[in-house]
Coordinates of N, CA, C and O in Angstrom, one line a residue:
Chain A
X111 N -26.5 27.1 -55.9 CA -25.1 26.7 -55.9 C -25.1 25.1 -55.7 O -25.5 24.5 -54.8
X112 N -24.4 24.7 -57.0 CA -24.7 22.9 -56.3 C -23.3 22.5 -55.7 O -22.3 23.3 -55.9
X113 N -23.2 21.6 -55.0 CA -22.0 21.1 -53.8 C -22.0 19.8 -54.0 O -22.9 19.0 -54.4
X114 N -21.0 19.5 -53.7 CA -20.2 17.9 -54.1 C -21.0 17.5 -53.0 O -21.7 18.3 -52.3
X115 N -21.0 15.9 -52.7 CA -22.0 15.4 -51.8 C -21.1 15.8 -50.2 O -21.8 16.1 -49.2
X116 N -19.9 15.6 -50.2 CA -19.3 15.8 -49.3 C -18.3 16.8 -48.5 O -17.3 16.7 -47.8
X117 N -19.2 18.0 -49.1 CA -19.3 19.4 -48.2 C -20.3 20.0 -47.6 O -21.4 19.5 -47.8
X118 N -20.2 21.2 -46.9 CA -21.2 21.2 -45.9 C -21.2 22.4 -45.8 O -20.2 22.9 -46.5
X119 N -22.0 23.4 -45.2 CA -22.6 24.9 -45.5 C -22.4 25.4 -43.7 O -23.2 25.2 -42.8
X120 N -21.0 26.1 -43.6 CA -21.6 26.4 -42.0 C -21.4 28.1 -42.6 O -21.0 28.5 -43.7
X121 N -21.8 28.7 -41.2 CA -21.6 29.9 -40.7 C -20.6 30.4 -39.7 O -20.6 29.8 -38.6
X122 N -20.0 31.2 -39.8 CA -19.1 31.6 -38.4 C -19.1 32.6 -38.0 O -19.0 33.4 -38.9
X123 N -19.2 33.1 -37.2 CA -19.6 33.9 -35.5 C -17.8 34.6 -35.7 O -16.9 33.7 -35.8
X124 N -17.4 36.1 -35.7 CA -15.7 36.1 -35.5 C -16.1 37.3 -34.8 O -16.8 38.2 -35.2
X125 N -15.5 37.1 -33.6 CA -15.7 38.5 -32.8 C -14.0 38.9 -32.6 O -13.2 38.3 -31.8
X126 N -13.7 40.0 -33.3 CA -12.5 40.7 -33.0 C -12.3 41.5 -31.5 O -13.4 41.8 -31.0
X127 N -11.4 41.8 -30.9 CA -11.6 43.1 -30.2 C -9.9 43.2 -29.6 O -8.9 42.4 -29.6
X128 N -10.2 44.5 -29.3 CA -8.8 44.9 -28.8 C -7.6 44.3 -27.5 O -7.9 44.7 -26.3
X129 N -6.8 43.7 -27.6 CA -5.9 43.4 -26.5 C -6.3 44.3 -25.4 O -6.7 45.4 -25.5
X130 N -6.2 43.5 -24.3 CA -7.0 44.4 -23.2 C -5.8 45.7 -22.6 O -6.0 46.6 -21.9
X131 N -4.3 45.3 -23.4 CA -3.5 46.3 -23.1 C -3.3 47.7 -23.8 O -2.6 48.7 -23.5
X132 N -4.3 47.5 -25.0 CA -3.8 48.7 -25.8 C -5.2 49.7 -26.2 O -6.3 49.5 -26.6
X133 N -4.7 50.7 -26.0 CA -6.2 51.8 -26.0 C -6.9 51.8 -26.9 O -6.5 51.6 -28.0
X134 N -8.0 52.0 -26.4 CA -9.4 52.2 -27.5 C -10.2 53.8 -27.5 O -11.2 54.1 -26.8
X135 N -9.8 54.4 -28.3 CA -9.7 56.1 -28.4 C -11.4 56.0 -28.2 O -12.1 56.3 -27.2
X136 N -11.8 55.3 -29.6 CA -13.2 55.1 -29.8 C -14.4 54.5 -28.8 O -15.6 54.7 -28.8
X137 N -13.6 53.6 -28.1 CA -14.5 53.1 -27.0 C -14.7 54.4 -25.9 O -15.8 54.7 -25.5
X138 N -13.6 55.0 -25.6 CA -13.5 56.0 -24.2 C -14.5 57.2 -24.9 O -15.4 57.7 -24.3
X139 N -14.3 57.5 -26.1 CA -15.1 58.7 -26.9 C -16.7 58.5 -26.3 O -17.4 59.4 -25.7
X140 N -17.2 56.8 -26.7 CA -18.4 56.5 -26.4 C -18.6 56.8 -25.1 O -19.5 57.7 -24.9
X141 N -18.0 56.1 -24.1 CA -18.0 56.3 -23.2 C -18.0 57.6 -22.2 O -18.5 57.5 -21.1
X142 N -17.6 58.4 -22.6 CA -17.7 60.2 -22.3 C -19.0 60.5 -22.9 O -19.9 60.8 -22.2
X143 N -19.1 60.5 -24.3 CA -20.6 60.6 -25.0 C -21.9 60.3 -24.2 O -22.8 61.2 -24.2
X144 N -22.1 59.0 -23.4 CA -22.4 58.0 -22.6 C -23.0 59.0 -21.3 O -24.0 59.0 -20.6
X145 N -21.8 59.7 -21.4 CA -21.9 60.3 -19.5 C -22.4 61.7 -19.3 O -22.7 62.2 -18.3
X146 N -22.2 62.3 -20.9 CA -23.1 63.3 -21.3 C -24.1 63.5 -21.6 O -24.7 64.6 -21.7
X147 N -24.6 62.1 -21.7 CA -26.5 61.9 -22.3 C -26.8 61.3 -20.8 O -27.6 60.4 -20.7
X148 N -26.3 61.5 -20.0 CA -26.9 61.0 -18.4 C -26.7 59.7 -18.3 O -26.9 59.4 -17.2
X149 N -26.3 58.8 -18.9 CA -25.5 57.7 -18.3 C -24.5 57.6 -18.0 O -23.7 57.2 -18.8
X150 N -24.4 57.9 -16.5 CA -23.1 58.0 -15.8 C -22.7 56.7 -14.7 O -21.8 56.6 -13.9
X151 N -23.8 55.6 -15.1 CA -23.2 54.2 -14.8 C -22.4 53.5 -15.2 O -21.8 52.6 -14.6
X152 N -22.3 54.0 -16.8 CA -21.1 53.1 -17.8 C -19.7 53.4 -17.1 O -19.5 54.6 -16.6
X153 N -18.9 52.5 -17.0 CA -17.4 52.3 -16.3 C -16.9 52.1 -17.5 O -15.9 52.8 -17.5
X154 N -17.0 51.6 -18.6 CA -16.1 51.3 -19.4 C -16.6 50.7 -20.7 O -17.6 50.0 -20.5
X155 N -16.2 50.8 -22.1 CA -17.0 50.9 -22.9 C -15.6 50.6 -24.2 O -14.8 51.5 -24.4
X156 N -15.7 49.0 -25.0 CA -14.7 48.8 -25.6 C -15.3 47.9 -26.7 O -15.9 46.9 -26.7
X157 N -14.5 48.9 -28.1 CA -15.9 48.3 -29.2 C -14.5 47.7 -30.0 O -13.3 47.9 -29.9
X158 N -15.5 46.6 -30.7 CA -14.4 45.6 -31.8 C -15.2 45.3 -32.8 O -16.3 46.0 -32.9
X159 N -15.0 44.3 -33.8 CA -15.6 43.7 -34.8 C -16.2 42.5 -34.9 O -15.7 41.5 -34.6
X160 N -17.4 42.7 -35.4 CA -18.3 41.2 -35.1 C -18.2 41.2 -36.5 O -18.0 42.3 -37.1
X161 N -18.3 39.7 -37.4 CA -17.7 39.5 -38.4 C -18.4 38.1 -38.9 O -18.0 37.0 -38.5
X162 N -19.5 38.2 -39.7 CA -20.1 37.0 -40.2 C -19.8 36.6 -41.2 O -19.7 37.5 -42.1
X163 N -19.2 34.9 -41.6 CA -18.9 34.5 -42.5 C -19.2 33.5 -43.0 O -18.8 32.6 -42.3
X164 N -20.0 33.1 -44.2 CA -20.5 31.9 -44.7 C -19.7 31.4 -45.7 O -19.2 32.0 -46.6
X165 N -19.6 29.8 -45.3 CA -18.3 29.6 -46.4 C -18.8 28.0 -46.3 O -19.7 27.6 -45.5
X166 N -18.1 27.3 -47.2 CA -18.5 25.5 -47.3 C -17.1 25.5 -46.7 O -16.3 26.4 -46.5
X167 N -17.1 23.4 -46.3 CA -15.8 23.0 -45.7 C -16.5 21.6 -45.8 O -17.6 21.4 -46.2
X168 N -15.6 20.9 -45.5 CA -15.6 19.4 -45.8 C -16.2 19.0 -44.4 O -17.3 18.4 -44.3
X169 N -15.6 19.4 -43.6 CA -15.9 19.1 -41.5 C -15.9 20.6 -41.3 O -15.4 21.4 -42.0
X170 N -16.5 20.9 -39.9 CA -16.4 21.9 -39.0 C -14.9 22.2 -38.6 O -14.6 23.4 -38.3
X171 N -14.0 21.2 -38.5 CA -12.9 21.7 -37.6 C -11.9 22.1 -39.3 O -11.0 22.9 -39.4
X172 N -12.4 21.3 -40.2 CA -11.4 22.2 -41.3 C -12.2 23.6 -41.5 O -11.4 24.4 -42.0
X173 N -13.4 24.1 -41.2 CA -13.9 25.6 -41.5 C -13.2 26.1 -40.3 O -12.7 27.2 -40.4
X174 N -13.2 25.3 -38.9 CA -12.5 25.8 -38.0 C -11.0 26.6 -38.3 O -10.4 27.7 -38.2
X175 N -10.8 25.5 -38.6 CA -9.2 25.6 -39.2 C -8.4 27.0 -40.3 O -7.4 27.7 -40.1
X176 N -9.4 26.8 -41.2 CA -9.4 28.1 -42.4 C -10.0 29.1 -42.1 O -10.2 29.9 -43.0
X177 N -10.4 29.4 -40.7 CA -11.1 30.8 -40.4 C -9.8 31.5 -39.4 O -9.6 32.7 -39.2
X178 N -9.3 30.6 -39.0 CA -8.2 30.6 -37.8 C -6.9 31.5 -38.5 O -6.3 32.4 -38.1
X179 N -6.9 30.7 -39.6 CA -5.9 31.6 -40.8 C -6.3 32.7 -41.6 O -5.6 33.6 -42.0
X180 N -7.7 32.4 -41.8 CA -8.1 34.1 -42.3 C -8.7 35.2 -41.4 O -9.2 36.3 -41.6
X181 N -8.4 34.4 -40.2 CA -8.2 35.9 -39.2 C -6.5 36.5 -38.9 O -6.1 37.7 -38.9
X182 N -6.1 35.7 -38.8 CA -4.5 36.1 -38.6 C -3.9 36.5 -40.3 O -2.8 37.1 -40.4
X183 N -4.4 36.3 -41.2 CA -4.1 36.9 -42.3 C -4.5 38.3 -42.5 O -3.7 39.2 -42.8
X184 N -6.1 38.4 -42.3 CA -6.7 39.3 -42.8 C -7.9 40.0 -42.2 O -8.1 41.2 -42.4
X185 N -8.8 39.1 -41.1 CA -9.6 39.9 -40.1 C -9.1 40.7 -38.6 O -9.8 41.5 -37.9
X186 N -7.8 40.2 -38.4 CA -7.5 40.9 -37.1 C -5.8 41.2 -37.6 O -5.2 40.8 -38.6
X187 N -5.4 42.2 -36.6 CA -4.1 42.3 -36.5 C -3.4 41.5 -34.9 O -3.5 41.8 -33.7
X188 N -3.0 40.6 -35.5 CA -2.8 39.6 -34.2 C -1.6 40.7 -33.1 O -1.6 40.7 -31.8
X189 N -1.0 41.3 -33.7 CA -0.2 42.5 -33.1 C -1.2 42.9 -31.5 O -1.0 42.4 -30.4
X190 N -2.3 44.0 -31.9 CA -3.1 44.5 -31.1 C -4.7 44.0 -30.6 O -5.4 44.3 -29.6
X191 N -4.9 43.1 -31.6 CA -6.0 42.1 -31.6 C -6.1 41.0 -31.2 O -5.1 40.3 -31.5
X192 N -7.5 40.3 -30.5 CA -7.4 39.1 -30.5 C -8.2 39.0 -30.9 O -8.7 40.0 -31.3
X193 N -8.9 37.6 -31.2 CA -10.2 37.3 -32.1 C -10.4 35.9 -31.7 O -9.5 35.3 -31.1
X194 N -11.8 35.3 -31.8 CA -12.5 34.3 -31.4 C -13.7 33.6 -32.9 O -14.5 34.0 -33.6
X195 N -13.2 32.5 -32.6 CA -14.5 32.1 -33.7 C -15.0 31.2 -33.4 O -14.4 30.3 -32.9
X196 N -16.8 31.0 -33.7 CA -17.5 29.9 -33.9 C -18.1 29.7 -34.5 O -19.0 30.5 -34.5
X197 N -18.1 28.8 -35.2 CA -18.5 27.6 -36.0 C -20.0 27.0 -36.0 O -20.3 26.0 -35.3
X198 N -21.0 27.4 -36.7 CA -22.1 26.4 -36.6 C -22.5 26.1 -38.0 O -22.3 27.0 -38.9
X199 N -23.2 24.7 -38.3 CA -24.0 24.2 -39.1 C -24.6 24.9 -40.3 O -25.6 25.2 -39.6
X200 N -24.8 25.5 -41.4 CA -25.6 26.1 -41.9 C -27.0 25.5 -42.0 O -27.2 24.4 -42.6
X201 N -28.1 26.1 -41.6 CA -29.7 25.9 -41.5 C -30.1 25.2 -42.8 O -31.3 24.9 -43.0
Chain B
X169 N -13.5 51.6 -7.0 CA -15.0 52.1 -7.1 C -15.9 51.5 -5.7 O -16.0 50.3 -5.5
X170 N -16.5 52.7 -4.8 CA -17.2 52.1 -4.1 C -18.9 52.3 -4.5 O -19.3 53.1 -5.3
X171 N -19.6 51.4 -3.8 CA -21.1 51.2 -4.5 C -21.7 51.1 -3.5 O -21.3 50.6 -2.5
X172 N -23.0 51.7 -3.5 CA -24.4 51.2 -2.5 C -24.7 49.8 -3.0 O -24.5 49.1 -3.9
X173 N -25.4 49.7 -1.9 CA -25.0 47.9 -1.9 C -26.5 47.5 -2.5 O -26.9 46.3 -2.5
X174 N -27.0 48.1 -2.8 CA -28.1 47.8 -3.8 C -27.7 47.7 -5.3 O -28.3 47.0 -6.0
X175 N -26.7 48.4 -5.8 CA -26.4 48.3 -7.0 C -25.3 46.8 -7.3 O -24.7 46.2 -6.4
X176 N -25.2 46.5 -8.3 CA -24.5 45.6 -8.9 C -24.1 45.8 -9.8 O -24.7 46.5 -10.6
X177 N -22.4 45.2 -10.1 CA -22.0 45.7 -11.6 C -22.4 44.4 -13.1 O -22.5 43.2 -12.9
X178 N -22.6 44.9 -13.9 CA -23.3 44.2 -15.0 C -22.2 44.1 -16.0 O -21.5 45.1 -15.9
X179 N -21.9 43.4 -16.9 CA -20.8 43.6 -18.2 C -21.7 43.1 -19.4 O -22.1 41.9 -19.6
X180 N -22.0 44.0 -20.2 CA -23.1 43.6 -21.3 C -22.1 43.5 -22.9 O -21.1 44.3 -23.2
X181 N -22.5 42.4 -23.8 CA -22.3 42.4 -25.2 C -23.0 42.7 -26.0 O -23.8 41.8 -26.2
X182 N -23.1 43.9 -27.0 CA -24.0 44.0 -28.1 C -23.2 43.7 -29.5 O -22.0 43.7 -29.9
X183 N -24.0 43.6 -30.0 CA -23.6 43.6 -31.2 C -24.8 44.2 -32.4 O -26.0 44.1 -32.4
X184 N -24.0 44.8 -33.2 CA -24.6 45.4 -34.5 C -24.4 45.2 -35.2 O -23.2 45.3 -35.4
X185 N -25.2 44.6 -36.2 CA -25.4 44.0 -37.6 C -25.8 45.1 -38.5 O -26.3 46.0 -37.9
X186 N -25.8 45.3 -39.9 CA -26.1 46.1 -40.5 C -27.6 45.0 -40.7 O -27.6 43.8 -40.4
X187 N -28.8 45.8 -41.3 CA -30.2 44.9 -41.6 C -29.9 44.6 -42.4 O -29.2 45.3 -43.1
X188 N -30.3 42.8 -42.9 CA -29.9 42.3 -44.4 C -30.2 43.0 -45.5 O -29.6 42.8 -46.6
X189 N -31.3 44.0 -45.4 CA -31.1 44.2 -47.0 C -30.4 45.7 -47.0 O -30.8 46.5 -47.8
X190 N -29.4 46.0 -46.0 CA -28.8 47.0 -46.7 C -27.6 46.2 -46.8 O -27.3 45.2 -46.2
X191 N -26.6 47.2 -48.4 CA -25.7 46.4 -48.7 C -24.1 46.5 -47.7 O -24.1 47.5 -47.0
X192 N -23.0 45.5 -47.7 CA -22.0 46.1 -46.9 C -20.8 46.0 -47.9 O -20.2 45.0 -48.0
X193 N -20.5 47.3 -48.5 CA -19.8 47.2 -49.4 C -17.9 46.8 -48.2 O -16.9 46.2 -48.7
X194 N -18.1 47.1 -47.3 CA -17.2 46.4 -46.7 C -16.8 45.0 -46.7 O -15.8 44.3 -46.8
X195 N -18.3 44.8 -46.4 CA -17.6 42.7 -46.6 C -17.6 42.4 -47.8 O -16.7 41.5 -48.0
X196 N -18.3 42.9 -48.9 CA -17.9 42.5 -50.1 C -16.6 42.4 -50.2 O -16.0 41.5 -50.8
X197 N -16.2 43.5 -49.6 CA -14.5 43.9 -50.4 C -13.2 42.9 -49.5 O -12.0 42.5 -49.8
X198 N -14.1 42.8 -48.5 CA -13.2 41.2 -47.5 C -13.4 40.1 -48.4 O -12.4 39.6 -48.9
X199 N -14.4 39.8 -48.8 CA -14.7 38.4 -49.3 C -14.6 38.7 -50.6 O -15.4 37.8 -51.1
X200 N -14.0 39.7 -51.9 CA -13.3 39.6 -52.6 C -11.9 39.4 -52.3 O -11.4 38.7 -53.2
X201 N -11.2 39.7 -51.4 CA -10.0 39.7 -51.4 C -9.8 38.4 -50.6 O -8.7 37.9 -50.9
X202 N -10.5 37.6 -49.8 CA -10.0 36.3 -49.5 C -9.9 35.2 -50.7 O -9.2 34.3 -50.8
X203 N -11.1 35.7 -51.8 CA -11.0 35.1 -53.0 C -9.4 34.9 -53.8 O -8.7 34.0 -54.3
X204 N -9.1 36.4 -53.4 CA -8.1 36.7 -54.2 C -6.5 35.8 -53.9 O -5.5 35.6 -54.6
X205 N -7.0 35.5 -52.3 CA -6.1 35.2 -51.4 C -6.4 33.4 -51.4 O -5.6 32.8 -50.6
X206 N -7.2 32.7 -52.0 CA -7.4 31.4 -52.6 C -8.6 30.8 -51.6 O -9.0 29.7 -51.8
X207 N -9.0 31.7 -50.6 CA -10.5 31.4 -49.9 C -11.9 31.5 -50.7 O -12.9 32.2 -50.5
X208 N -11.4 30.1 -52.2 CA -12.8 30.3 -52.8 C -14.4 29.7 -52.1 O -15.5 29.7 -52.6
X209 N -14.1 29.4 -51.2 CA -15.5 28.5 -50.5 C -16.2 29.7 -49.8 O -17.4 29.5 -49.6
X210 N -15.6 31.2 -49.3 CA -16.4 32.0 -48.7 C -17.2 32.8 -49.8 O -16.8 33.6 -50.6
X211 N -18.6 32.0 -49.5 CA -19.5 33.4 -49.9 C -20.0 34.6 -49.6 O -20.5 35.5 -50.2
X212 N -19.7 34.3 -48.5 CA -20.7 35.9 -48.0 C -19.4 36.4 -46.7 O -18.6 35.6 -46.1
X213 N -19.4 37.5 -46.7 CA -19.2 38.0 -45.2 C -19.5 39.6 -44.8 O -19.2 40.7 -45.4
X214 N -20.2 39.5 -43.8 CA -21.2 40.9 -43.6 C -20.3 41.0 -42.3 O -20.0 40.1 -41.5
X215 N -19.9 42.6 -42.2 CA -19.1 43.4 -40.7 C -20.0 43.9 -40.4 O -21.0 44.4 -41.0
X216 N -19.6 43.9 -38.5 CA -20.7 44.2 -37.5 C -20.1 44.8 -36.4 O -19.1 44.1 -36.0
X217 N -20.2 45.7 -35.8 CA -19.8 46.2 -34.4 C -19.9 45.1 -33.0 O -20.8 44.6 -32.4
X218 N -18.8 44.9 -32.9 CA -18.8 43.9 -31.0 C -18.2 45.3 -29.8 O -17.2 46.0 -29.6
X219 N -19.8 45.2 -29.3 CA -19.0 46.3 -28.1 C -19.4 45.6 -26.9 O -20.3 44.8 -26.8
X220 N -18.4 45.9 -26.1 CA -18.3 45.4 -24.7 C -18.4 47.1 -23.5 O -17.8 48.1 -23.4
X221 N -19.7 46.3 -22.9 CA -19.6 47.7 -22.1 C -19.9 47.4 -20.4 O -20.8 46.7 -20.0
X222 N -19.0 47.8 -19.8 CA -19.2 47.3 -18.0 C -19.8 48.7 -17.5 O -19.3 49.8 -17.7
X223 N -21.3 48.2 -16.9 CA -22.1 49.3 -15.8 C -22.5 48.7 -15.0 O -22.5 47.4 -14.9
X224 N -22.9 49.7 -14.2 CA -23.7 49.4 -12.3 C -25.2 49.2 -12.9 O -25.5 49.4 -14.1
X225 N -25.9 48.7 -11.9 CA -27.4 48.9 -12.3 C -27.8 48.2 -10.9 O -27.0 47.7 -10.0
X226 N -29.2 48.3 -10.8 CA -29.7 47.6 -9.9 C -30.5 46.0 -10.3 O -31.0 45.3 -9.4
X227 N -30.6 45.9 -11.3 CA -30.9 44.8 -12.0 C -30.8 44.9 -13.2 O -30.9 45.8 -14.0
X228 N -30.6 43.1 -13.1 CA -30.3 43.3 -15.1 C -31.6 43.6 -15.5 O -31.5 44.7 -16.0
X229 N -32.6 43.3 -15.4 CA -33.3 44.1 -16.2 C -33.0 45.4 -16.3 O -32.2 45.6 -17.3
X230 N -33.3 46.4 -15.6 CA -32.6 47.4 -15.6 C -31.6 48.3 -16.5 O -31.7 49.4 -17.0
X231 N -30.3 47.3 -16.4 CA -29.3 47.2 -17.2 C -29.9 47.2 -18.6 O -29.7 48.1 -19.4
X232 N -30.7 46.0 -18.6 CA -31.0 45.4 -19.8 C -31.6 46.8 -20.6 O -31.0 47.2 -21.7
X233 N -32.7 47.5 -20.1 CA -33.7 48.8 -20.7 C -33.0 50.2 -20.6 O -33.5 51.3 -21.0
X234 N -31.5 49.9 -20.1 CA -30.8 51.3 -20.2 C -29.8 50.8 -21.6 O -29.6 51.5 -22.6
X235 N -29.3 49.3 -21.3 CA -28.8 49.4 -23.1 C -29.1 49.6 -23.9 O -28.4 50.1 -24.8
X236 N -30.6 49.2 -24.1 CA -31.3 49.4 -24.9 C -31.4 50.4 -25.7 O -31.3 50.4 -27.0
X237 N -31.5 51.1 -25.1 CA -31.7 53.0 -25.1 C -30.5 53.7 -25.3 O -30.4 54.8 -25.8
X238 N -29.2 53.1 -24.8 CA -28.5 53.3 -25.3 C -28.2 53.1 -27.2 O -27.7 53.9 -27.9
X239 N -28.6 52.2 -27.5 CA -28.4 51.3 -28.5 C -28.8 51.9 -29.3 O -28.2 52.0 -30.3
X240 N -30.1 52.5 -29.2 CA -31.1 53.1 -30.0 C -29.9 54.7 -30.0 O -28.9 55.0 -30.6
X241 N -30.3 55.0 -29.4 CA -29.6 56.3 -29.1 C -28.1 56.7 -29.6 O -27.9 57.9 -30.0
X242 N -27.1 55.7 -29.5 CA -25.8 56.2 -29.9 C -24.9 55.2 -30.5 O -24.0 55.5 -31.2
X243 N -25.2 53.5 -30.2 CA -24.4 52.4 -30.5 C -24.9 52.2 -32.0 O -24.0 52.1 -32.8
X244 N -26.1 52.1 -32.5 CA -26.8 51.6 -33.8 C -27.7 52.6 -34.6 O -28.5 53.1 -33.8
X245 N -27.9 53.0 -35.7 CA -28.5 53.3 -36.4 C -29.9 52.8 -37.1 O -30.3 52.2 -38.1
X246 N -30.3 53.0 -36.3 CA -31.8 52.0 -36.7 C -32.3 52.0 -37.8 O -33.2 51.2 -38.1
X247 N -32.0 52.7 -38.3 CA -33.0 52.8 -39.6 C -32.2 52.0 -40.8 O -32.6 51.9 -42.0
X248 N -30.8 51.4 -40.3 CA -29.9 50.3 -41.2 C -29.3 49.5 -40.3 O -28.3 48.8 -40.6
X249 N -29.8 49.5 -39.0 CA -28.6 48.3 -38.3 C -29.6 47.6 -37.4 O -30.7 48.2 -37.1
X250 N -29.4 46.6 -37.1 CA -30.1 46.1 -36.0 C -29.1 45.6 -35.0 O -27.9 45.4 -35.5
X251 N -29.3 45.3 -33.3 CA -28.3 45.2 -32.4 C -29.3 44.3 -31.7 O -30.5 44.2 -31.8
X252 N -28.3 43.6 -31.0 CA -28.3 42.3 -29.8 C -27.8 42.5 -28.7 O -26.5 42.5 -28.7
X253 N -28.6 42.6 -27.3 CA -27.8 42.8 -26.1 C -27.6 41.7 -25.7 O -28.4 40.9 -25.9
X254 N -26.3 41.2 -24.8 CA -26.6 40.2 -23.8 C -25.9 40.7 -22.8 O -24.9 41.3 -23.0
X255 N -26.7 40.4 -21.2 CA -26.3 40.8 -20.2 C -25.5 39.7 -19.2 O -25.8 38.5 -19.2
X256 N -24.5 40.3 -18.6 CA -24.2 39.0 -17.7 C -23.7 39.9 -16.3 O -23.2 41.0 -16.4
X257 N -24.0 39.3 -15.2 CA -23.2 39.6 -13.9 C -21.9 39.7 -14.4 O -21.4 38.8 -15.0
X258 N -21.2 40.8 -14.1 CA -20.0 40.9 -13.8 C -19.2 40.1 -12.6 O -19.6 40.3 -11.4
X259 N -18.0 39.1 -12.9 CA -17.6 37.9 -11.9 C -17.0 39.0 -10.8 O -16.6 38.7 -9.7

């Protein structure tokens, strides 16, 4: 893929997961599963979405920027979700 | 929760990646539709499980070789996913 001189190749890190107020059927499932196979140390057990995305941007804080809106668009439901992103360099 | 004072509580992050060369017709179908949605700069995006799990242990190591085992056992599918623990003291 060729690129104008002045964009740049990062990667981003998006970890979804659930508002710590609203239940996670699937996490407690694990967690019972968990205590059935003899691990009865697990307290608590709450799964989300890790979410890798490679995309070009001009700067980091504009891929910052446009990841910010395609999680509230389309990777999370900001309703019940929260989400985190980071930003690194492409290798 | 009371504890013997030898144990400590741990809060570990894994994450599951599918292995690169299997395909994820999931992220395809994200990174067609952000296309669609005028995010032409993303090329790639591959979905991955973020689980968050709080146990007792007597050391992180410990912790560390029971997630493990966990991981293998019920969090990831090995034979198409690969997974990443990281351990931290619980504050």
């Amino acid at each position: 893929m060729t690129q104008s001189a002045d964009v740049q190749s990062y990667q981003a890190k998006v970890y979804v997961t659930l508002r710590p107020s609203v239940l996670d059927p699937a996490g407690t499932a694990v967690r019972s599963g968990l205590s059935h196979m003899g691990h009865d140390n697990v307290s608590k057990v709450r799964i989300g979405k890790y979410i890798e995305v490679d995309l070009t941007a001009q700067s980091k804080v504009s891929a910052q920027e446009q990841l910010d809106k395609i999680c509230d668009q389309l990777l999370a439901n900001p309703v019940i979700e929260n989400y985190c992103v980071e930003v690194f360099e492409a290798a």
